[in-house]
């Protein structure tokens, strides 16, 4: 519903300047890429590492900005932009520059927007609350509580605006707002397609499950899905579940393309770009002649980023920012392991991954890493 409303707003705004509907819904994605790059660059500066601005922006450009997902009018990229601004606000308020209410409020609104677009972005808010509570700095606790109310209000305002803006009647709104019970995502999240690699999926979306349970009454549907999830987990045994969830973690976190062509038929459609941009088409479409080479480069880069981030995190000196971001990534991983997931779901928190890499590897001007101190 929120996506539908946002696209309607974009199309209406684009019509004012005679922008085609496709361009109107894709232009915000280009702007979101700019927001991600700017936020990461500014965060690197505030952390005291101006020389890291271009490298971290280059990583974000390759992994996020040049991803085929940019051409898909969906919520992943806008959520990544919202997360990047929220993370920047954390750096601004938690660093040497000191607390700033304008930045704190900006971060709260951005985090609320991210949660509204991708509910699992709430892991960043939960991580922040846990770290602040652990610090026992009660003024900060009160401030974060107030900011949490702002974030919640942002979600509520967006819900209300989208409900009114879409023009759907009350019955249809009820169906759109709560189309599936939690058991639906749990049953999908524990399912194994058991296909031959590389098309095998661990805990991914299942259209056949949607169709099989759509006509059931809510209570029967929930009970049936709970039983299905239990059968899937119980039938594998301990060793089987360790293998399944380990493979699922690797599948979700190990795809540098973020499953850009894992769903839908866009990869097989004719390109709408002019002939002068045929090289871009060949490299960005799943059926393109250069896509395998491009995907291989991006895959290698992403795996290197994930492995290096993990290694540096093990050696880094803990601080509130790093702990918050690391907890958020841990929370995301737990969510994706339990419920229905796809590699695409990681995209929204890629800015946090890059900030953890920066913080764990270089520390900050006011808080260097243990490795640097030893040198």
CSV table of C-alpha atoms in Angstrom, one decimal:
chain,number,residue,atom,x,y,z
A,1,UNK,CA,0.0,0.0,0.0
A,2,UNK,CA,2.8,2.4,0.9
A,3,UNK,CA,4.6,1.6,-2.3
A,4,UNK,CA,1.5,2.1,-4.4
A,5,UNK,CA,0.9,5.5,-2.8
A,6,UNK,CA,4.6,6.6,-3.2
A,7,UNK,CA,4.5,5.6,-6.9
A,8,UNK,CA,1.2,7.5,-7.4
A,9,UNK,CA,2.8,10.6,-5.8
A,10,UNK,CA,5.9,10.2,-8.1
A,11,UNK,CA,3.8,9.8,-11.2
A,12,UNK,CA,1.6,12.8,-10.4
A,13,UNK,CA,4.7,14.9,-9.6
A,14,UNK,CA,6.4,13.7,-12.8
A,15,UNK,CA,3.3,14.6,-14.9
A,16,UNK,CA,3.7,18.3,-13.8
A,17,UNK,CA,7.0,18.4,-15.7
A,18,UNK,CA,5.9,16.1,-18.5
A,19,UNK,CA,8.0,13.2,-17.2
A,20,UNK,CA,6.9,9.7,-18.4
A,21,UNK,CA,5.5,7.4,-15.7
A,22,UNK,CA,8.5,5.1,-15.8
A,23,UNK,CA,10.9,7.9,-15.5
A,24,UNK,CA,8.9,9.4,-12.6
A,25,UNK,CA,9.1,6.2,-10.5
A,26,UNK,CA,12.8,5.6,-11.3
A,27,UNK,CA,14.1,9.1,-10.8
A,28,UNK,CA,13.5,8.9,-7.0
A,29,UNK,CA,15.7,5.7,-7.0
A,30,UNK,CA,18.5,7.7,-8.6
A,31,UNK,CA,18.1,10.4,-6.0
A,32,UNK,CA,18.2,7.6,-3.3
A,33,UNK,CA,21.5,6.5,-4.6
A,34,UNK,CA,22.8,10.0,-4.2
A,35,UNK,CA,21.5,10.1,-0.6
A,36,UNK,CA,23.3,6.9,0.2
A,37,UNK,CA,26.6,8.1,-1.3
A,38,UNK,CA,26.3,11.5,0.4
A,39,UNK,CA,25.4,10.0,3.8
A,40,UNK,CA,28.3,7.6,3.8
A,41,UNK,CA,30.7,10.2,2.7
A,42,UNK,CA,29.6,12.6,5.4
A,43,UNK,CA,29.8,9.9,8.0
A,44,UNK,CA,33.3,9.1,7.0
A,45,UNK,CA,34.2,12.8,7.4
A,46,UNK,CA,32.6,13.0,10.8
A,47,UNK,CA,34.4,9.8,11.9
A,48,UNK,CA,37.7,11.6,11.1
A,49,UNK,CA,38.6,9.8,7.9
A,50,UNK,CA,38.3,12.2,4.9
A,51,UNK,CA,40.5,9.9,2.9
A,52,UNK,CA,38.0,7.1,3.3
A,53,UNK,CA,35.2,9.1,1.7
A,54,UNK,CA,35.9,8.1,-1.9
A,55,UNK,CA,36.6,4.5,-1.2
A,56,UNK,CA,33.4,3.9,0.8
A,57,UNK,CA,31.4,5.9,-1.8
A,58,UNK,CA,32.9,3.8,-4.5
A,59,UNK,CA,31.9,0.6,-2.8
A,60,UNK,CA,28.4,1.9,-2.3
A,61,UNK,CA,28.2,3.0,-5.9
A,62,UNK,CA,29.3,-0.5,-7.3
A,63,UNK,CA,27.2,-2.5,-4.8
A,64,UNK,CA,24.1,-0.3,-4.6
A,65,UNK,CA,24.2,2.5,-7.2
A,66,UNK,CA,25.0,0.2,-10.2
A,67,UNK,CA,22.8,-2.6,-9.1
A,68,UNK,CA,20.0,-3.7,-11.5
A,69,UNK,CA,17.7,-3.2,-8.4
A,70,UNK,CA,17.9,0.6,-9.1
A,71,UNK,CA,15.7,0.0,-12.1
A,72,UNK,CA,13.1,-1.8,-10.1
A,73,UNK,CA,10.5,0.6,-8.5
A,74,UNK,CA,10.3,-1.2,-5.2
A,75,UNK,CA,11.1,-0.3,-1.5
A,76,UNK,CA,14.6,-1.7,-1.1
A,77,UNK,CA,16.6,1.2,-2.3
A,78,UNK,CA,14.4,4.0,-0.6
A,79,UNK,CA,14.8,2.0,2.6
A,80,UNK,CA,18.6,1.9,2.1
A,81,UNK,CA,18.6,5.7,1.7
A,82,UNK,CA,16.5,6.1,4.9
A,83,UNK,CA,18.9,3.8,6.8
A,84,UNK,CA,21.9,5.7,5.6
A,85,UNK,CA,20.5,9.0,6.8
A,86,UNK,CA,19.6,7.4,10.2
A,87,UNK,CA,23.1,6.0,10.5
A,88,UNK,CA,24.6,9.4,9.7
A,89,UNK,CA,22.5,11.0,12.4
A,90,UNK,CA,23.8,8.4,14.8
A,91,UNK,CA,27.4,9.4,13.9
A,92,UNK,CA,26.6,13.1,14.2
A,93,UNK,CA,24.9,12.8,17.6
A,94,UNK,CA,27.2,10.1,19.0
A,95,UNK,CA,30.6,11.5,17.9
A,96,UNK,CA,32.9,14.2,18.9
A,97,UNK,CA,30.6,16.9,17.5
A,98,UNK,CA,28.1,16.2,20.3
A,99,UNK,CA,24.3,15.9,20.4
A,100,UNK,CA,22.3,17.8,17.9
A,101,UNK,CA,18.5,17.8,18.1
A,102,UNK,CA,18.0,18.7,14.4
A,103,UNK,CA,20.1,15.8,13.4
A,104,UNK,CA,18.5,13.5,16.0
A,105,UNK,CA,15.0,14.3,14.7
A,106,UNK,CA,16.1,13.9,11.1
A,107,UNK,CA,17.5,10.4,12.1
A,108,UNK,CA,14.2,9.5,13.9
A,109,UNK,CA,12.1,10.5,10.9
A,110,UNK,CA,14.4,8.7,8.5
A,111,UNK,CA,14.4,5.5,10.6
A,112,UNK,CA,10.6,5.7,10.8
A,113,UNK,CA,10.5,6.0,7.0
A,114,UNK,CA,12.8,3.0,6.7
A,115,UNK,CA,10.6,0.9,9.0
A,116,UNK,CA,7.5,1.9,7.1
A,117,UNK,CA,9.1,0.7,3.9
A,118,UNK,CA,10.9,-2.4,5.2
A,119,UNK,CA,9.6,-3.4,8.7
A,120,UNK,CA,12.8,-5.4,9.4
A,121,UNK,CA,14.7,-2.1,9.4
A,122,UNK,CA,13.4,-1.9,13.0
A,123,UNK,CA,16.5,-4.0,14.0
A,124,UNK,CA,18.5,-0.8,13.8
A,125,UNK,CA,16.1,0.9,16.2
A,126,UNK,CA,16.1,-2.1,18.6
A,127,UNK,CA,19.9,-2.2,18.6
A,128,UNK,CA,20.0,1.6,19.4
A,129,UNK,CA,17.6,1.2,22.3
A,130,UNK,CA,19.6,-1.8,23.7
A,131,UNK,CA,22.9,0.1,23.6
A,132,UNK,CA,21.4,3.3,25.1
A,133,UNK,CA,19.8,1.3,27.9
A,134,UNK,CA,23.0,-0.5,28.6
A,135,UNK,CA,24.9,2.8,28.9
A,136,UNK,CA,22.5,3.9,31.8
A,137,UNK,CA,22.8,7.5,30.6
A,138,UNK,CA,19.3,8.4,31.5
A,139,UNK,CA,19.2,11.6,29.6
A,140,UNK,CA,20.0,9.7,26.5
A,141,UNK,CA,17.4,7.1,27.4
A,142,UNK,CA,14.7,9.8,27.7
A,143,UNK,CA,15.9,11.4,24.4
A,144,UNK,CA,15.9,8.1,22.6
A,145,UNK,CA,12.4,7.4,23.9
A,146,UNK,CA,11.2,10.7,22.5
A,147,UNK,CA,12.8,10.0,19.2
A,148,UNK,CA,11.2,6.6,19.2
A,149,UNK,CA,7.9,8.3,19.4
A,150,UNK,CA,8.8,10.5,16.5
A,151,UNK,CA,9.8,7.4,14.5
A,152,UNK,CA,6.5,5.7,15.4
A,153,UNK,CA,4.6,8.8,14.4
A,154,UNK,CA,6.4,8.8,11.1
A,155,UNK,CA,5.2,5.3,10.4
A,156,UNK,CA,1.7,6.2,11.4
A,157,UNK,CA,1.6,9.3,9.3
A,158,UNK,CA,2.8,7.4,6.3
A,159,UNK,CA,0.3,4.7,6.8
A,160,UNK,CA,-2.5,7.3,7.1
A,161,UNK,CA,-1.4,9.2,4.1
A,162,UNK,CA,-1.0,6.1,1.9
A,163,UNK,CA,-4.5,4.8,3.0
A,164,UNK,CA,-6.1,8.0,2.0
A,165,UNK,CA,-4.0,8.6,-1.1
A,166,UNK,CA,-4.5,5.2,-2.7
A,167,UNK,CA,-8.3,5.6,-2.8
A,168,UNK,CA,-8.9,2.0,-1.8
A,169,UNK,CA,-12.1,1.2,0.1
A,170,UNK,CA,-12.1,-0.1,3.7
A,171,UNK,CA,-12.4,-3.8,2.8
A,172,UNK,CA,-9.6,-3.7,0.3
A,173,UNK,CA,-7.4,-1.6,2.7
A,174,UNK,CA,-7.8,-4.3,5.3
A,175,UNK,CA,-6.7,-7.0,2.9
A,176,UNK,CA,-3.7,-4.9,1.7
A,177,UNK,CA,-2.6,-3.8,5.2
A,178,UNK,CA,-2.5,-7.4,6.7
A,179,UNK,CA,-2.5,-9.8,3.8
A,180,UNK,CA,-0.6,-12.6,5.6
A,181,UNK,CA,-0.3,-13.8,9.2
A,182,UNK,CA,3.2,-14.2,10.8
A,183,UNK,CA,2.9,-17.9,10.3
A,184,UNK,CA,2.9,-17.4,6.6
A,185,UNK,CA,6.5,-16.0,6.7
A,186,UNK,CA,7.6,-18.6,9.2
A,187,UNK,CA,6.4,-21.5,7.0
A,188,UNK,CA,8.2,-20.0,4.0
A,189,UNK,CA,11.3,-19.2,6.0
A,190,UNK,CA,11.7,-22.9,7.0
A,191,UNK,CA,11.0,-24.3,3.5
A,192,UNK,CA,13.7,-25.8,1.3
A,193,UNK,CA,13.1,-25.9,-2.5
A,194,UNK,CA,15.6,-28.8,-2.7
A,195,UNK,CA,16.3,-28.0,-6.3
A,196,UNK,CA,19.7,-28.3,-8.0
A,197,UNK,CA,22.0,-25.4,-7.4
A,198,UNK,CA,22.1,-22.5,-8.4
A,199,UNK,CA,18.3,-22.2,-8.4
A,200,UNK,CA,17.9,-23.8,-5.0
A,201,UNK,CA,16.2,-21.5,-2.5
A,202,UNK,CA,16.4,-21.7,1.3
A,203,UNK,CA,13.4,-20.1,3.1
A,204,UNK,CA,12.3,-18.0,0.1
A,205,UNK,CA,8.9,-16.9,-1.2
A,206,UNK,CA,6.5,-19.6,-2.4
A,207,UNK,CA,3.7,-18.6,-4.7
A,208,UNK,CA,2.1,-22.1,-4.4
A,209,UNK,CA,1.8,-21.6,-0.7
A,210,UNK,CA,0.0,-18.3,-1.2
A,211,UNK,CA,-2.4,-19.9,-3.6
A,212,UNK,CA,-3.0,-22.9,-1.4
A,213,UNK,CA,-3.9,-21.0,1.7
A,214,UNK,CA,-5.5,-17.8,0.3
A,215,UNK,CA,-9.1,-19.0,0.6
A,216,UNK,CA,-8.8,-20.3,4.2
A,217,UNK,CA,-10.3,-18.5,7.1
A,218,UNK,CA,-7.7,-16.8,9.2
A,219,UNK,CA,-7.7,-19.2,12.1
A,220,UNK,CA,-7.4,-22.3,9.9
A,221,UNK,CA,-4.8,-20.7,7.8
A,222,UNK,CA,-2.6,-19.8,10.8
A,223,UNK,CA,-2.9,-23.3,12.2
A,224,UNK,CA,-2.1,-24.9,8.9
A,225,UNK,CA,1.0,-22.8,8.4
A,226,UNK,CA,2.2,-23.4,11.9
A,227,UNK,CA,1.9,-27.1,11.4
A,228,UNK,CA,3.7,-26.8,8.1
A,229,UNK,CA,6.6,-24.9,9.7
A,230,UNK,CA,6.8,-27.4,12.5
A,231,UNK,CA,6.9,-30.4,10.1
A,232,UNK,CA,9.6,-28.8,8.0
A,233,UNK,CA,11.8,-28.1,11.0
A,234,UNK,CA,11.1,-31.3,12.9
A,235,UNK,CA,11.5,-33.5,9.8
A,236,UNK,CA,15.1,-32.4,9.3
A,237,UNK,CA,16.5,-33.2,12.7
A,238,UNK,CA,19.3,-31.3,14.4
A,239,UNK,CA,22.0,-31.9,11.8
A,240,UNK,CA,19.6,-31.2,9.0
A,241,UNK,CA,18.6,-27.9,10.5
A,242,UNK,CA,22.2,-26.9,11.1
A,243,UNK,CA,22.8,-27.5,7.4
A,244,UNK,CA,19.6,-25.8,6.3
A,245,UNK,CA,20.1,-22.6,8.3
A,246,UNK,CA,23.8,-22.5,7.6
A,247,UNK,CA,23.0,-22.8,3.9
A,248,UNK,CA,20.3,-20.2,4.2
A,249,UNK,CA,22.7,-17.7,5.8
A,250,UNK,CA,25.2,-18.2,3.1
A,251,UNK,CA,22.5,-17.8,0.4
A,252,UNK,CA,21.1,-14.6,1.9
A,253,UNK,CA,24.4,-13.0,2.7
A,254,UNK,CA,26.5,-14.4,-0.1
A,255,UNK,CA,24.9,-12.8,-3.2
A,256,UNK,CA,26.5,-9.6,-4.3
A,257,UNK,CA,23.8,-9.0,-6.9
A,258,UNK,CA,21.2,-9.1,-4.1
A,259,UNK,CA,19.1,-11.5,-6.3
A,260,UNK,CA,18.6,-8.8,-8.9
A,261,UNK,CA,17.1,-11.2,-11.3
A,262,UNK,CA,16.0,-13.9,-8.9
A,263,UNK,CA,12.3,-13.1,-9.4
A,264,UNK,CA,10.1,-11.8,-12.2
A,265,UNK,CA,10.9,-11.9,-15.9
A,266,UNK,CA,12.7,-8.6,-16.4
A,267,UNK,CA,16.0,-10.3,-17.2
A,268,UNK,CA,14.4,-11.8,-20.3
A,269,UNK,CA,12.6,-8.7,-21.5
A,270,UNK,CA,13.8,-6.5,-24.4
A,271,UNK,CA,15.7,-3.5,-23.2
A,272,UNK,CA,14.0,-0.1,-23.4
A,273,UNK,CA,17.4,1.8,-23.5
A,274,UNK,CA,18.6,3.3,-26.7
A,275,UNK,CA,21.3,1.6,-28.9
A,276,UNK,CA,23.9,4.0,-27.6
A,277,UNK,CA,23.6,2.4,-24.2
A,278,UNK,CA,23.8,-1.2,-25.4
A,279,UNK,CA,26.9,-1.8,-23.3
A,280,UNK,CA,25.0,-0.9,-20.2
A,281,UNK,CA,22.2,-3.2,-21.2
A,282,UNK,CA,24.6,-6.1,-21.8
A,283,UNK,CA,26.1,-5.7,-18.4
A,284,UNK,CA,23.0,-5.0,-16.3
A,285,UNK,CA,20.4,-7.4,-17.7
A,286,UNK,CA,20.4,-11.1,-16.6
A,287,UNK,CA,20.3,-12.2,-20.3
A,288,UNK,CA,23.0,-9.7,-21.3
A,289,UNK,CA,26.3,-10.8,-22.9
A,290,UNK,CA,28.4,-9.1,-20.2
A,291,UNK,CA,26.2,-9.9,-17.2
A,292,UNK,CA,28.1,-12.9,-16.1
A,293,UNK,CA,31.4,-11.0,-16.0
A,294,UNK,CA,29.8,-8.1,-14.2
A,295,UNK,CA,28.0,-10.3,-11.7
A,296,UNK,CA,31.3,-12.1,-11.0
A,297,UNK,CA,33.1,-8.9,-10.2
A,298,UNK,CA,30.4,-7.6,-8.0
A,299,UNK,CA,30.1,-11.0,-6.3
A,300,UNK,CA,33.8,-11.1,-5.5
A,301,UNK,CA,33.7,-7.5,-4.2
A,302,UNK,CA,30.7,-8.2,-1.9
A,303,UNK,CA,32.1,-11.4,-0.5
A,304,UNK,CA,35.4,-9.6,0.2
A,305,UNK,CA,33.5,-6.8,2.0
A,306,UNK,CA,31.5,-9.2,4.1
A,307,UNK,CA,34.5,-11.3,5.1
A,308,UNK,CA,36.7,-8.3,5.8
A,309,UNK,CA,34.0,-6.7,7.8
A,310,UNK,CA,33.6,-9.8,9.9
A,311,UNK,CA,37.3,-10.2,10.5
A,312,UNK,CA,37.8,-6.5,11.5
A,313,UNK,CA,34.8,-6.7,13.7
A,314,UNK,CA,36.3,-9.5,15.7
A,315,UNK,CA,39.4,-7.4,16.4
A,316,UNK,CA,37.8,-4.0,16.8
A,317,UNK,CA,37.4,-2.1,20.1
A,318,UNK,CA,33.8,-1.9,21.0
A,319,UNK,CA,32.1,1.5,21.2
A,320,UNK,CA,28.4,2.6,21.1
A,321,UNK,CA,28.2,3.2,17.4
A,322,UNK,CA,30.0,0.0,16.4
A,323,UNK,CA,28.0,-2.0,18.8
A,324,UNK,CA,24.7,-0.6,17.6
A,325,UNK,CA,25.4,-1.3,14.0
A,326,UNK,CA,26.8,-4.8,14.7
A,327,UNK,CA,23.7,-5.7,16.8
A,328,UNK,CA,21.5,-4.4,13.9
A,329,UNK,CA,23.3,-6.7,11.4
A,330,UNK,CA,23.0,-9.6,13.9
A,331,UNK,CA,19.3,-8.8,14.3
A,332,UNK,CA,18.8,-8.7,10.6
A,333,UNK,CA,20.6,-12.1,10.2
A,334,UNK,CA,18.3,-13.6,12.9
A,335,UNK,CA,15.2,-12.3,11.2
A,336,UNK,CA,16.3,-13.5,7.8
A,337,UNK,CA,17.1,-17.0,9.1
A,338,UNK,CA,13.8,-17.5,10.8
A,339,UNK,CA,11.3,-15.9,8.4
A,340,UNK,CA,10.9,-15.8,4.6
A,341,UNK,CA,13.8,-14.0,3.0
A,342,UNK,CA,15.8,-13.3,-0.1
A,343,UNK,CA,19.3,-11.9,-0.7
A,344,UNK,CA,17.5,-8.7,-1.9
A,345,UNK,CA,16.4,-8.1,1.7
A,346,UNK,CA,20.1,-7.3,2.7
A,347,UNK,CA,20.2,-4.3,0.4
A,348,UNK,CA,18.4,-2.0,2.8
A,349,UNK,CA,21.2,-2.4,5.4
A,350,UNK,CA,24.2,-2.3,3.0
A,351,UNK,CA,25.0,1.2,4.3
A,352,UNK,CA,25.3,-0.2,7.8
A,353,UNK,CA,27.6,-3.0,6.5
A,354,UNK,CA,29.9,-0.4,4.9
A,355,UNK,CA,29.9,1.8,8.1
A,356,UNK,CA,30.8,-1.2,10.2
A,357,UNK,CA,33.7,-1.9,7.8
A,358,UNK,CA,34.8,1.7,8.2
A,359,UNK,CA,34.4,1.9,11.9
A,360,UNK,CA,35.9,-1.5,12.7
A,361,UNK,CA,38.8,-1.0,10.3
A,362,UNK,CA,39.7,2.6,11.0
A,363,UNK,CA,37.9,3.6,14.2
A,364,UNK,CA,37.3,7.3,14.4
A,365,UNK,CA,39.4,10.4,15.1
A,366,UNK,CA,38.1,10.4,18.7
A,367,UNK,CA,38.1,6.7,19.2
A,368,UNK,CA,40.8,4.7,17.3
A,369,UNK,CA,40.7,1.0,16.9
A,370,UNK,CA,42.7,-1.2,19.2
A,371,UNK,CA,44.9,-2.2,16.2
A,372,UNK,CA,45.9,1.4,15.5
A,373,UNK,CA,46.6,2.0,19.2
A,374,UNK,CA,48.9,-1.0,19.3
A,375,UNK,CA,50.9,0.4,16.4
